[in-house]
Amino acid sequence: MARAVVYREIGGPEVLHLEDVPDAVPGEGEVVVAVRAAGVNPIDWKLRSGARGNGTGGRAVRPGSDAAGVVEAVGSGVDGVRVGDEVIVRSARGAYATQVVVPAGRLVPKPPALGWAEAASIGVPAGTAYQAIRSLGVGPGDTLLVHGGAGGVGQAAIQFAVADGARVIATASEPNHERLRELGAVPVAYGLGLVDRVRAVAPEGVTVALDAAGTDEALDASVELVADRDRIATVVRGADAPRWGIHAYAGGSAVPLSDEEQHWRDEATGLVAQLAAEGRFELEVSRTFGLDEAAEAQRVSEAGHVRGKLVILV
């Protein structure tokens, strides 16, 4: 039998259990992937804890949306995918498992040069960052302020913006400043005096801001530093973004992504996979866990201040 992490009630990480489940069978247009690695994203624990979503309804819910693995079975109506293909999975349901069923259109070939953990770390962070940078129109002549620069979304946003010709300033704790410099950003510490520190390194001003931290400090500083609120966005505080009059691209936003924005999120996985395989994009996996350690992985994610990406190895 296959194995999967499930929960049947809203609560802390302790509600997660690793259980035997029936072997997956692909439907029409679907593929079964034997999971080698699964990415851990903040949305996973937010759904489990009740911070987002509508509960379980008494069902067994399987967390996880990002994965990488090997195709085990192919359903009818699927072309271009074969058993044995190494793939990256995006927007799956239940990636914390030995198997996952996914529509074939959500698969991206895994470049041989890319490891399993790195491949599984791409989906949500890269897609979110890529779409946000595109939506904000970041480019040459811009000075971008990224809040939460050391996390998965922050690191991806820095790299996209630098590649597009922008100057980037990013917030992080002191131990992560060297990492931000390696990615091409000017690091600043968050906390009291943030606005003054940003102005000191950007006397020419800040033209655009992206919040991947979710703090009042980040949003207050963005509004004070960026003249045009149409060029400020959060990927964390969607539910109350209207309080600041800024864009929200996730976090429970009442405004759905446009078709173009969703397309940007979808195309990011393949783009980053190829760039990373060529050594032109860095994917930092800070810590890995076993499938039986899913509760601890979410506990670490929920505690915050994660550098790079957490990944479950199957």
XYZ file of C-alpha atoms in Angstrom:
314
model
C 0.000 0.000 0.000
C 0.937 3.629 -0.360
C 1.485 5.911 2.636
C 0.322 9.484 3.144
C 0.272 12.164 5.819
C -3.322 13.045 6.716
C -5.317 15.059 9.239
C -9.010 14.898 10.092
C -9.350 17.858 12.419
C -8.032 21.395 12.666
C -5.282 21.831 15.221
C -1.556 21.857 15.894
C 1.074 19.749 14.117
C 0.115 16.800 16.315
C -3.059 16.245 14.243
C -0.870 15.049 11.354
C -0.591 11.265 11.032
C 1.232 8.997 8.581
C -1.182 6.303 7.423
C -1.505 3.465 4.929
C -3.734 4.467 2.011
C -4.903 2.668 -1.147
C -2.508 2.672 -4.070
C -3.199 5.553 -6.419
C -4.955 4.951 -9.743
C -4.863 7.613 -12.478
C -8.081 8.836 -14.055
C -8.421 10.229 -17.541
C -5.786 12.894 -18.151
C -4.006 12.048 -14.890
C -0.640 10.634 -13.887
C 0.528 8.829 -10.749
C 3.901 10.029 -9.495
C 6.046 8.159 -6.967
C 7.125 11.031 -4.741
C 10.813 11.418 -3.991
C 10.556 14.810 -2.266
C 7.780 17.204 -1.216
C 8.075 20.907 -0.481
C 6.772 22.341 2.800
C 4.981 25.676 2.354
C 3.384 28.040 4.903
C -0.029 27.465 3.328
C 0.230 23.824 4.486
C 0.216 24.688 8.195
C -2.207 27.583 7.716
C -4.795 25.185 6.315
C -4.075 22.581 9.008
C -4.310 25.123 11.841
C -7.481 26.790 10.584
C -5.758 30.098 9.864
C -6.926 29.624 6.274
C -9.603 27.519 4.655
C -12.869 26.078 5.928
C -11.757 23.138 8.048
C -11.811 19.453 7.148
C -15.537 18.719 7.143
C -14.655 15.413 8.805
C -12.655 14.297 5.772
C -9.106 12.989 5.771
C -7.128 15.879 4.305
C -3.714 15.334 2.747
C -1.345 18.343 2.848
C 1.262 19.376 0.316
C 1.224 20.842 -3.186
C 4.862 20.816 -4.398
C 6.680 17.583 -5.213
C 9.187 15.840 -7.437
C 9.309 12.183 -8.354
C 9.043 9.427 -10.961
C 5.979 8.665 -13.102
C 4.499 5.292 -12.072
C 1.286 5.137 -14.092
C -0.334 7.130 -16.888
C -4.081 7.496 -17.396
C -5.965 7.535 -20.665
C -5.776 10.621 -22.818
C -2.280 11.571 -21.676
C 0.353 12.270 -24.322
C 4.028 13.033 -23.891
C 4.406 11.443 -20.439
C 5.802 7.957 -19.894
C 6.330 5.634 -16.950
C 9.826 6.267 -15.596
C 9.915 9.987 -16.438
C 11.439 12.160 -13.708
C 9.122 15.101 -13.126
C 8.382 18.136 -10.977
C 4.801 18.434 -9.731
C 3.032 21.734 -9.061
C -0.402 22.412 -7.565
C -0.907 18.833 -6.382
C -3.210 17.655 -3.619
C -1.539 15.529 -0.971
C 2.144 15.711 -1.880
C 3.233 14.533 1.603
C 2.924 10.923 0.459
C 4.647 8.062 -1.329
C 2.336 8.618 -4.325
C 0.372 11.544 -5.704
C -2.181 11.747 -8.513
C -1.976 14.890 -10.614
C -3.331 16.166 -13.948
C -0.652 15.671 -16.591
C -0.641 19.400 -17.351
C 0.832 20.092 -13.923
C 4.024 18.179 -14.612
C 7.351 19.668 -15.657
C 10.305 17.478 -16.731
C 13.001 17.420 -14.057
C 16.412 18.291 -15.494
C 18.943 15.536 -14.667
C 21.258 18.083 -13.046
C 18.619 19.070 -10.482
C 18.373 17.110 -7.222
C 15.063 15.859 -5.830
C 14.983 18.252 -2.874
C 15.786 21.270 -5.023
C 13.184 20.268 -7.605
C 10.492 19.953 -4.926
C 11.368 23.380 -3.535
C 10.467 25.347 -6.672
C 6.676 25.429 -7.063
C 4.922 27.795 -4.649
C 7.848 30.092 -3.740
C 9.101 30.576 -7.304
C 5.612 30.894 -8.760
C 4.558 33.447 -6.168
C 7.730 35.519 -6.551
C 7.771 35.406 -10.347
C 4.142 36.492 -10.631
C 4.600 39.284 -8.088
C 7.681 40.696 -9.817
C 5.887 40.576 -13.190
C 2.683 42.105 -11.799
C 4.595 44.961 -10.161
C 6.472 45.652 -13.390
C 9.896 45.532 -11.755
C 12.703 46.423 -14.147
C 15.682 48.673 -14.910
C 15.653 51.904 -12.949
C 13.653 50.424 -10.072
C 14.778 50.062 -6.491
C 12.836 47.171 -4.998
C 12.420 46.594 -1.264
C 11.777 42.930 -0.390
C 10.598 42.152 3.139
C 11.565 38.647 4.277
C 14.391 38.299 1.793
C 15.892 35.101 3.224
C 12.778 32.946 2.820
C 11.877 30.922 -0.250
C 9.710 33.618 -1.841
C 12.138 36.377 -0.876
C 15.189 34.642 -2.335
C 13.341 33.951 -5.580
C 12.042 37.526 -5.823
C 15.547 38.929 -5.348
C 16.940 36.781 -8.149
C 14.128 37.607 -10.585
C 14.401 41.335 -9.867
C 18.191 41.420 -10.174
C 17.969 39.532 -13.476
C 15.464 42.139 -14.669
C 17.900 44.968 -13.943
C 16.490 46.319 -10.682
C 18.428 47.300 -7.577
C 17.211 45.240 -4.617
C 17.211 45.973 -0.896
C 16.036 43.110 1.301
C 15.259 42.719 4.991
C 16.470 39.796 7.065
C 18.056 39.009 10.417
C 21.778 39.674 10.668
C 22.884 36.015 10.245
C 21.212 35.966 6.808
C 22.731 39.159 5.437
C 25.599 37.448 3.660
C 23.142 35.182 1.884
C 21.267 38.230 0.583
C 24.512 39.736 -0.677
C 25.297 36.489 -2.525
C 21.968 36.825 -4.346
C 22.694 40.423 -5.324
C 20.665 42.334 -2.717
C 21.664 45.012 -0.219
C 20.671 43.620 3.209
C 19.065 45.649 6.000
C 17.923 44.468 9.409
C 14.237 44.620 10.229
C 13.022 46.147 13.497
C 12.939 49.610 15.008
C 14.461 52.180 12.633
C 13.833 50.148 9.468
C 12.701 53.117 7.370
C 15.796 55.132 8.287
C 18.104 52.221 7.465
C 16.485 51.747 4.066
C 16.766 55.455 3.289
C 20.433 55.359 4.261
C 21.220 52.697 1.625
C 18.730 54.064 -0.925
C 18.972 57.865 -0.820
C 17.540 57.915 -4.341
C 14.337 56.405 -2.954
C 12.423 53.127 -3.240
C 10.083 52.703 -6.204
C 8.491 49.320 -5.481
C 8.029 46.991 -2.485
C 7.119 43.336 -2.014
C 6.151 41.961 1.402
C 6.961 38.311 2.047
C 7.186 38.787 5.826
C 3.623 39.682 6.744
C 4.344 42.103 9.581
C 2.733 45.490 10.222
C 6.257 46.902 10.225
C 6.856 45.671 6.670
C 3.638 47.136 5.321
C 3.936 50.425 7.230
C 7.504 50.864 5.981
C 6.498 50.078 2.399
C 3.741 52.675 2.422
C 6.076 55.282 3.902
C 8.894 54.596 1.438
C 7.034 53.995 -1.851
C 5.061 56.910 -3.264
C 2.820 54.842 -5.561
C 0.770 52.319 -3.588
C -0.043 50.555 -6.838
C 3.570 49.358 -6.738
C 3.327 47.791 -3.282
C 2.195 44.201 -2.793
C 2.010 41.537 -0.112
C 1.978 37.774 -0.585
C 1.109 37.158 3.073
C -1.439 39.688 4.367
C -4.132 39.327 1.721
C -7.125 39.491 4.040
C -6.387 42.987 5.360
C -4.349 44.467 2.495
C -7.140 46.995 1.798
C -6.206 48.634 5.107
C -3.013 49.834 3.419
C -4.508 50.238 -0.071
C -2.014 47.844 -1.668
C -2.100 44.729 -3.866
C -2.438 41.268 -2.331
C -1.403 38.246 -4.377
C -2.047 35.559 -1.736
C -2.810 35.256 1.961
C -6.570 35.044 1.629
C -6.964 37.938 -0.800
C -10.514 38.560 -1.934
C -9.170 39.578 -5.359
C -8.369 36.518 -7.531
C -5.359 36.382 -9.782
C -5.952 37.354 -13.383
C -5.497 34.748 -16.111
C -2.160 36.348 -16.981
C -0.999 36.272 -13.353
C -1.965 32.617 -13.008
C -0.065 31.879 -16.218
C 3.040 33.515 -14.731
C 2.754 31.315 -11.634
C 2.364 28.205 -13.741
C 5.296 28.903 -16.049
C 7.714 29.708 -13.216
C 8.329 26.064 -12.270
C 9.728 25.048 -15.651
C 11.623 28.306 -16.025
C 13.348 28.036 -12.648
C 14.054 24.324 -13.066
C 15.979 25.024 -16.256
C 17.782 28.071 -14.866
C 18.788 26.158 -11.725
C 20.038 23.210 -13.776
C 22.208 25.656 -15.746
C 23.565 27.211 -12.536
C 21.757 30.511 -13.130
C 19.281 30.317 -10.232
C 19.950 29.249 -6.646
C 17.564 27.029 -4.684
C 18.461 26.837 -1.000
C 17.117 23.840 0.908
C 17.802 24.653 4.533
C 16.545 21.450 6.144
C 15.064 18.078 5.163
C 12.732 15.707 7.031
C 11.451 12.168 6.643
C 7.819 11.522 5.744
C 7.250 10.447 9.351
C 8.562 13.852 10.477
C 5.910 15.925 8.693
C 4.589 17.306 11.980
C 8.037 18.587 12.919
C 8.504 20.073 9.453
C 5.276 22.053 9.804
C 6.183 23.021 13.359
C 9.439 24.551 12.091
C 7.635 26.290 9.223
C 4.985 27.721 11.549
C 7.637 29.047 13.941
C 8.811 31.340 11.134
C 12.206 32.767 10.185
C 12.898 29.830 7.857
C 15.774 30.477 5.490
C 15.263 29.006 2.025
C 12.991 25.951 1.841
C 12.017 22.996 4.030
C 11.626 19.702 2.171
C 10.294 16.251 3.058
C 12.295 13.394 1.534
C 10.290 10.268 0.760
